Coordinates of C-alpha atoms and ligand atoms in Angstrom, one line a residue:
X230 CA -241.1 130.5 -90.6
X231 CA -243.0 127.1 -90.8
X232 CA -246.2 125.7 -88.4
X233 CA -245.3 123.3 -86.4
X234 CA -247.2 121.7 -84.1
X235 CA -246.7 122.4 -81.1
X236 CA -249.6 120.9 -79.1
X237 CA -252.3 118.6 -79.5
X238 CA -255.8 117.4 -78.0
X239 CA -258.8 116.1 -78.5
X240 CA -262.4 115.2 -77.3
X241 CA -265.0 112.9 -78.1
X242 CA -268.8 112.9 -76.4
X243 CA -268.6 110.0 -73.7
X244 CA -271.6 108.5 -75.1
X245 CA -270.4 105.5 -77.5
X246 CA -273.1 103.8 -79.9
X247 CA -272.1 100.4 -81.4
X248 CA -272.8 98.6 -84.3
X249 CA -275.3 96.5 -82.9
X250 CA -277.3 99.4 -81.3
X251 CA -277.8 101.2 -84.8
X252 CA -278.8 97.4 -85.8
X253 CA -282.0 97.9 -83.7
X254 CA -282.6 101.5 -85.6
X255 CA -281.6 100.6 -89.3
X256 CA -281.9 97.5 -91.3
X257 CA -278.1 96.8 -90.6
X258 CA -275.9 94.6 -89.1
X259 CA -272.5 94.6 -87.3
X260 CA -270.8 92.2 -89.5
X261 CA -271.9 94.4 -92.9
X262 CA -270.3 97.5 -90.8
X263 CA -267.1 96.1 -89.7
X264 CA -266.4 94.4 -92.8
X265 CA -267.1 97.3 -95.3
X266 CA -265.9 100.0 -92.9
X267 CA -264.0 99.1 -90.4
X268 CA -266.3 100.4 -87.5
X269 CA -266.9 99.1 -84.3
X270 CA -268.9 101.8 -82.3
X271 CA -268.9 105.8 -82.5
X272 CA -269.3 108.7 -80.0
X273 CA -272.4 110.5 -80.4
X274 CA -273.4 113.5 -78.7
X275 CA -276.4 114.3 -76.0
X276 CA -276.3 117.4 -75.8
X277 CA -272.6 118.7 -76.2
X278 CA -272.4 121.1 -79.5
X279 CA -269.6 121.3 -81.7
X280 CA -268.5 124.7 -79.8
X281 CA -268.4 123.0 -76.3
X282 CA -266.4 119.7 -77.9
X283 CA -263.8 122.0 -80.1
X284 CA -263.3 124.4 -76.8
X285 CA -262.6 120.9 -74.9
X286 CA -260.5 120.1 -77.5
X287 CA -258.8 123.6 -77.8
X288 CA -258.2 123.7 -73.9
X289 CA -256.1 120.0 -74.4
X290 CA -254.1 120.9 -77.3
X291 CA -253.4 124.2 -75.2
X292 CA -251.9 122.2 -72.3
X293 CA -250.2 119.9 -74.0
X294 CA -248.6 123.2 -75.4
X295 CA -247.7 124.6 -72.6
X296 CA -249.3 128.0 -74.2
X297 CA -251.7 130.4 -72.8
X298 CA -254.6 131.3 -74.5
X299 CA -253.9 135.1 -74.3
X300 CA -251.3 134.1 -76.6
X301 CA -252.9 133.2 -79.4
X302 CA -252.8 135.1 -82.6
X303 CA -255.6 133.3 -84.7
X304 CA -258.1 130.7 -84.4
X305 CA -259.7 128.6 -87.7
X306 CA -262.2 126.0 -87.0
X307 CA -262.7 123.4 -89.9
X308 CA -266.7 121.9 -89.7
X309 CA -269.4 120.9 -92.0
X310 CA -271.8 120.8 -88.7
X311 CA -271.8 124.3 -87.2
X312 CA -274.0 125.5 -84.7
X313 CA -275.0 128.5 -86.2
X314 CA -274.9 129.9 -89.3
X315 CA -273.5 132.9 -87.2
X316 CA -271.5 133.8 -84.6
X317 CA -269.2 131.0 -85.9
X318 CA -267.9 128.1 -84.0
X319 CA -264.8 129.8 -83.9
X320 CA -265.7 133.0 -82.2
X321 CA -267.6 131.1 -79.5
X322 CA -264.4 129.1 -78.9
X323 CA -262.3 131.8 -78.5
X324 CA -264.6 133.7 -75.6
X325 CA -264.7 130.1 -74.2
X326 CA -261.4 129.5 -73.4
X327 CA -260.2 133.6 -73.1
X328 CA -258.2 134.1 -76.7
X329 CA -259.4 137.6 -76.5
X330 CA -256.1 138.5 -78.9
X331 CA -257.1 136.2 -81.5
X332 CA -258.7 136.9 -85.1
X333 CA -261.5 133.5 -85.2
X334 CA -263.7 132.5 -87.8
X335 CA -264.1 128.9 -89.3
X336 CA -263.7 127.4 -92.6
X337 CA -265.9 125.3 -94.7
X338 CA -264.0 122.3 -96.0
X339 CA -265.7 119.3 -94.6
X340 CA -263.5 116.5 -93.9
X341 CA -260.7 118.5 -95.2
X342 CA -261.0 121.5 -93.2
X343 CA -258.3 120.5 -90.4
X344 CA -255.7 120.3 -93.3
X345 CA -256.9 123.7 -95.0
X346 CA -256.9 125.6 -91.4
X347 CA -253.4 124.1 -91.0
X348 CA -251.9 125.4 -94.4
X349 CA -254.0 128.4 -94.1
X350 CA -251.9 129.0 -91.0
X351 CA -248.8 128.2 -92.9
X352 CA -249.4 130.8 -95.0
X353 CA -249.9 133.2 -92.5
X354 CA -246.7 132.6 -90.6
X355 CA -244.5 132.2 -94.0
X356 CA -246.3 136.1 -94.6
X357 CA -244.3 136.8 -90.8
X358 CA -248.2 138.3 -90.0
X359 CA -249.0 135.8 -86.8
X360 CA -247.0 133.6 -84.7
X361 CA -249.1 131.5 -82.7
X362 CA -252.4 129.8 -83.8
X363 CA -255.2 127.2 -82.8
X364 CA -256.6 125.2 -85.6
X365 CA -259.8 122.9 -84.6
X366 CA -261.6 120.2 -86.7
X367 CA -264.9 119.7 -84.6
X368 CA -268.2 118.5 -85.3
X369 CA -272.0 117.7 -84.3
X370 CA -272.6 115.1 -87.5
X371 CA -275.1 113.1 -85.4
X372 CA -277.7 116.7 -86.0
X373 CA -277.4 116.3 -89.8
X374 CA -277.6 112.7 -90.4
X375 CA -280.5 111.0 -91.7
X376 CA -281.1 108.4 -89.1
X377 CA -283.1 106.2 -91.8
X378 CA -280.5 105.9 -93.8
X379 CA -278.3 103.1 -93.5
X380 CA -276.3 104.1 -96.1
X381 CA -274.5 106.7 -93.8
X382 CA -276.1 106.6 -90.8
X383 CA -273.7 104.0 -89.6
X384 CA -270.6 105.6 -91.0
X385 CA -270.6 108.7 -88.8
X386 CA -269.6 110.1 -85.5
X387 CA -269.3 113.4 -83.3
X388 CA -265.9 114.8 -82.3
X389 CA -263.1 117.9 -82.0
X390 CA -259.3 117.6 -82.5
X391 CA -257.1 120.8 -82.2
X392 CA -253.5 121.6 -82.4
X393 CA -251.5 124.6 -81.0
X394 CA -249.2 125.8 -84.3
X395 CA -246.1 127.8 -83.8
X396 CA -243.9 129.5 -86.3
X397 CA -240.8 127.7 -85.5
X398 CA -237.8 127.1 -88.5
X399 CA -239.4 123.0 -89.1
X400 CA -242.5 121.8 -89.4
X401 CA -244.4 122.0 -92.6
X402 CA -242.6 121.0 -95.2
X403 CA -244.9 121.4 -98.1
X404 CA -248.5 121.5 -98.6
X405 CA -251.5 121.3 -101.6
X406 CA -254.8 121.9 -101.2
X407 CA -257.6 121.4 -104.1
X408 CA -261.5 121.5 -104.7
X409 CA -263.6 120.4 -107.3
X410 CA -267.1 121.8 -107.3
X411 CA -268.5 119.9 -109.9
X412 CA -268.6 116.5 -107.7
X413 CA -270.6 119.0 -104.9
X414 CA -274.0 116.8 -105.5
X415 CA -272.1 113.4 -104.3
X416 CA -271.7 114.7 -100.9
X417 CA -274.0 117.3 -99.6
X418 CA -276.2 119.1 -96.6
X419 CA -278.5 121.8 -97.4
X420 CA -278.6 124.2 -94.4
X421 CA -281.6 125.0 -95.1
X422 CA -284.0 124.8 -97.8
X423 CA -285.4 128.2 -99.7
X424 CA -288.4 129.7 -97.9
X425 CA -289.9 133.1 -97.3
X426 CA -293.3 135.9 -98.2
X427 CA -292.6 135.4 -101.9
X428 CA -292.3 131.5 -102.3
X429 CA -295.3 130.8 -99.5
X430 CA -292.8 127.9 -98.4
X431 CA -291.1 127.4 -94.5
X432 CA -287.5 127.2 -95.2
X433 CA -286.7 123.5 -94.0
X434 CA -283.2 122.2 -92.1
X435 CA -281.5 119.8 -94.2
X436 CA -279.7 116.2 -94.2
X437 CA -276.4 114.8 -95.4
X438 CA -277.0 112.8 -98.5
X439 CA -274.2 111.0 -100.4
X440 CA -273.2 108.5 -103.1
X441 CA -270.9 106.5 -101.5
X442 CA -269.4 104.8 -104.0
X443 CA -268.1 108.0 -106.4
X444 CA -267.0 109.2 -102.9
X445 CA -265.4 106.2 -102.4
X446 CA -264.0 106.1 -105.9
X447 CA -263.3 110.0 -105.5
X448 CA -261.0 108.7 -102.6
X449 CA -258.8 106.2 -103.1
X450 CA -257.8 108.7 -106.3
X451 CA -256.8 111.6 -104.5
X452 CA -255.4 110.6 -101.4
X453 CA -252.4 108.8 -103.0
X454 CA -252.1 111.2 -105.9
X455 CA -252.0 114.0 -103.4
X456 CA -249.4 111.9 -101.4
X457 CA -247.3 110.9 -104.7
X458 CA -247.0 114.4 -105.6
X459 CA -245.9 116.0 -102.2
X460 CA -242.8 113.0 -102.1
X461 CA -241.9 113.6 -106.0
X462 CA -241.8 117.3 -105.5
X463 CA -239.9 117.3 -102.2
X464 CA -237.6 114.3 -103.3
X465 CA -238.7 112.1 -100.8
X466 CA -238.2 108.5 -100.5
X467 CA -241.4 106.6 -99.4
X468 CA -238.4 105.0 -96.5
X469 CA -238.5 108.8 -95.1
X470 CA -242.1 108.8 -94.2
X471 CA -242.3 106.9 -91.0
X472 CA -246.3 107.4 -91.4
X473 CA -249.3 108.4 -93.2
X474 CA -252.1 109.9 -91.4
X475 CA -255.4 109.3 -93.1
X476 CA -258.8 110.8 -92.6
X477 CA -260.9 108.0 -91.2
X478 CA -263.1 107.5 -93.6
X479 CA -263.3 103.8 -94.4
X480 CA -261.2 101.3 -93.6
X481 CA -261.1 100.1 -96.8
X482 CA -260.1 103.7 -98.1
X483 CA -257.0 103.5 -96.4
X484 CA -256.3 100.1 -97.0
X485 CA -256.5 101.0 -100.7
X486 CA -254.1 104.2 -100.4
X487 CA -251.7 102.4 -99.3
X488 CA -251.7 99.3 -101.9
X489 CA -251.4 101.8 -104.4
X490 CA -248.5 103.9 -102.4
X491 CA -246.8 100.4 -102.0
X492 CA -246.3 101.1 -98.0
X493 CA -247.2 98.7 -95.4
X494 CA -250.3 98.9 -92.7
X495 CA -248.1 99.8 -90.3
X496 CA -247.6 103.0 -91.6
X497 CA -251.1 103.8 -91.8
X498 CA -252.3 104.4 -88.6
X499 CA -256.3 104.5 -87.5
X500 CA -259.1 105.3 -85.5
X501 CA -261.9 104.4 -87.4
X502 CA -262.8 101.4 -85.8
X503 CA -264.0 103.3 -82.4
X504 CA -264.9 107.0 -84.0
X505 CA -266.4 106.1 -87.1
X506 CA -266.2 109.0 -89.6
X507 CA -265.7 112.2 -87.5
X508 CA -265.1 114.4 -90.7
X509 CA -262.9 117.3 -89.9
X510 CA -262.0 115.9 -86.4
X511 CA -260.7 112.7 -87.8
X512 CA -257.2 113.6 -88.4
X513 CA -256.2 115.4 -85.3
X514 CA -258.1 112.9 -83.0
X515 CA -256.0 110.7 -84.9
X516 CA -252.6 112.5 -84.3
X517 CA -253.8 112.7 -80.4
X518 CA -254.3 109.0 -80.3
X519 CA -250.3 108.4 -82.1
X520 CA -249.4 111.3 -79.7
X521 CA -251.2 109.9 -76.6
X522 CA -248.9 106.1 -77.3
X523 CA -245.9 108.1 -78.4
X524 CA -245.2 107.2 -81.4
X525 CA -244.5 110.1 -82.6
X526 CA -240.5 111.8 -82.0
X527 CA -239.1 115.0 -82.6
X528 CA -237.7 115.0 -86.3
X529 CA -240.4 112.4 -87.7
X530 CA -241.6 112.9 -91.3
X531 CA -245.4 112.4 -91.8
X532 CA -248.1 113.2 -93.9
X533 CA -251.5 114.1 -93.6
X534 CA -254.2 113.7 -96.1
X535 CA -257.8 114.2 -96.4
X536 CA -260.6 114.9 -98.5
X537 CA -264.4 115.2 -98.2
X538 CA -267.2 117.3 -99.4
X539 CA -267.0 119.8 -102.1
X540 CA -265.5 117.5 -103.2
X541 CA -262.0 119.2 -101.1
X542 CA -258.6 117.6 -101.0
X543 CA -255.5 118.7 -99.2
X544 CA -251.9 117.2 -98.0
X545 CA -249.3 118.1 -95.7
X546 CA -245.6 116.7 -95.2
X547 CA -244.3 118.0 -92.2
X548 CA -241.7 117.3 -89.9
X549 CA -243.1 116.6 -86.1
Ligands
UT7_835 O1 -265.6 111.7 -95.4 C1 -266.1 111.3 -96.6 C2 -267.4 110.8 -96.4 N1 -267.8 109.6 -97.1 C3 -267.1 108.5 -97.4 O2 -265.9 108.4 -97.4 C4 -267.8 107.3 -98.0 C5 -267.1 106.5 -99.0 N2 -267.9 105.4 -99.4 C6 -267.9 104.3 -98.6 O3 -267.3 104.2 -97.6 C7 -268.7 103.1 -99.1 O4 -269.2 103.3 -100.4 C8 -269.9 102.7 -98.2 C9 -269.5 102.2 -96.8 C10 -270.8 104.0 -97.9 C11 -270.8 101.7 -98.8 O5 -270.1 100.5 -99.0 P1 -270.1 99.8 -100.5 O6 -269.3 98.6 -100.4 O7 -269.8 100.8 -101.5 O8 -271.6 99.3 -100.5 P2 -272.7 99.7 -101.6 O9 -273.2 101.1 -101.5 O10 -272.3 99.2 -102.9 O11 -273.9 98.8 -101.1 C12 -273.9 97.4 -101.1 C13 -275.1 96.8 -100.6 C14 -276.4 97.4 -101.1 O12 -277.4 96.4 -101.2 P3 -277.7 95.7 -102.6 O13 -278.1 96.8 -103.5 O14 -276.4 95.0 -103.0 O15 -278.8 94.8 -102.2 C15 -276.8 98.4 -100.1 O16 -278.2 98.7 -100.0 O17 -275.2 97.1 -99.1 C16 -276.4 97.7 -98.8 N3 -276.1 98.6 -97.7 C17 -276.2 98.1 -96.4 N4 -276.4 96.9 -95.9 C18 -276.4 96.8 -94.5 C19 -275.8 99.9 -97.7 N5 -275.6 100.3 -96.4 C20 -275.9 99.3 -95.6 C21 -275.8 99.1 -94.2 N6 -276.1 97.8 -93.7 N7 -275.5 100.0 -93.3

């Protein structure tokens, strides 16, 4: 059996910061954000935490399901902004919204840990062991951003996106997944620094730093590889793929992926511009916003892609 998706939601903190209001915090302007990222404004939390905005998220994508929560088998959260280093997210989410039958914990993929709960799932329903899962990509980024840094203070944004997966006979058609830890130091966010009787130092919470341009460069590699080799190996036609959803990192990201995949904008729908970078939420709050217009039909090839710190990479061609 395959994960298909059977359901999906998504939430975003109501609060929305623009361009020109980080202008008045870092030496930035709208015009240098917009035309090197494609971002307009981003949602950024007051108060919510990544629990509360996943279980919002879970408790769309459950509706839009049509599925009880008693019914779920397993819950995976993708984040790189937890609330606590234990209980995880996931476990909070699932006495939130009553998934008292459901095995929870969450993964640590960054902006690719939607796609890696997703094929982790797949796995797990090709194995017959569960049926019926929630996968969540939520997160808190505005609590471990350096907000003097205009190098990615502007870029990023707070979120949660979660599908309901069945085990139904379509849905994912094939998958890849792949990390490479020696490009860790280019994007990274100590929890917290080293600290106790024997050093004589206070352990310290840490920040997101990042070179943006070997992520950048990192980037517009991957994603179309990844792509290239889930058509090649599936013999399909780029004509089959009616579209390509991106994690929204920059605009000019995806505006590269598909140049070098030879497929038109259109295909390449996005978020950016009013999230920002939501890391692990990015995708699904994507997929909610293509569901939310329906442009999405029964039958529909697509593929997801995303990558992110790690350095993590996955893919997934599946039929809606
Ligand atoms: O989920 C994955 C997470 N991260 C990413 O995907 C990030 C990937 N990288 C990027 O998106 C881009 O590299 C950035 C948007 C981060 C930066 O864009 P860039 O075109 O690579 O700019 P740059 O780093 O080469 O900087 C160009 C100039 C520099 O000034 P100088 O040295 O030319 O005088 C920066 O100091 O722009 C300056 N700069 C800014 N200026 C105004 C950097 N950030 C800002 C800013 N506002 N916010």
């Amino acid at each position: 059996m395959k994960a298909r998706i059977a359901g999906i939601g998504a939430y975003a903190p109501e609060r929305v910061v623009t361009n020109d209001q980080l202008s008045e915090i870092v030496d930035t302007s709208d015009e240098w954000i917009r035309s090197r990222t494609g971002i307009s404004e981003r949602r950024i939390s007051t108060g919510e935490t990544t629990r509360d905005l996943a279980a919002e998220a879970a408790r769309r994508a459950l509706k839009a399901a049509g599925v009880d929560a008693r019914e779920l088998d397993i819950i995976i959260l993708g984040t790189s902004s937890p609330d606590n280093n234990y209980p995880s997210d996931a476990c909070s989410v699932q006495a939130m919204i009553g998934a008292e039958n459901a095995v929870a914990f969450d993964i640590s993929a960054a902006c690719a840990g939607f796609i890696f709960a997703m094929n982790i799932v797949h796995g797990f329903f090709q194995a017959g062991i569960y049926k019926t899962a929630l996968i969540i990509g939520a997160e808190t980024l505005s609590k471990v951003t350096d907000w003097t840094d205009r190098g990615t203070c502007v870029l990023f944004g707070d979120g949660a996106g979660a599908a309901v997966l069945k085990a139904e006979e379509t849905g994912v058609v094939d998958m890849l997944m792949g990390s490479d830890g020696t490009k860790g130091p280019i994007l990274s966010c100590t929890s917290r620094t080293l600290g106790n009787f024997l050093t004589g130092t206070k352990p310290e919470l840490g920040l997101m730093t990042m070179d943006g341009q070997e992520v950048f460069r990192f980037a517009v590699k991957k994603v179309p590889e990844s792509i290239e080799i889930l058509l090649e190996r599936n013999h399909i036609s780029r004509e089959e793929i009616k579209y390509y959803v991106l994690h929204q990192a920059n605009e000019r990201i995806v505006e590269a992926a598909a140049r070098r995949l030879k497929e038109p904008m259109e295909k390449f729908p996005m978020t950016i511009s009013k999230y920002g970078n939501t890391s692990s939420a990015s995708i699904p709050l994507l997929l909610n916003d293509m569901a939310e217009k329906d442009m999405l039909q029964p039958g529909d090839k697509i593929i997801l892609s995303g990558f992110g710190a790690g350095m993590t990479w996955g893919a997934v061609l599946m039929e809606w």
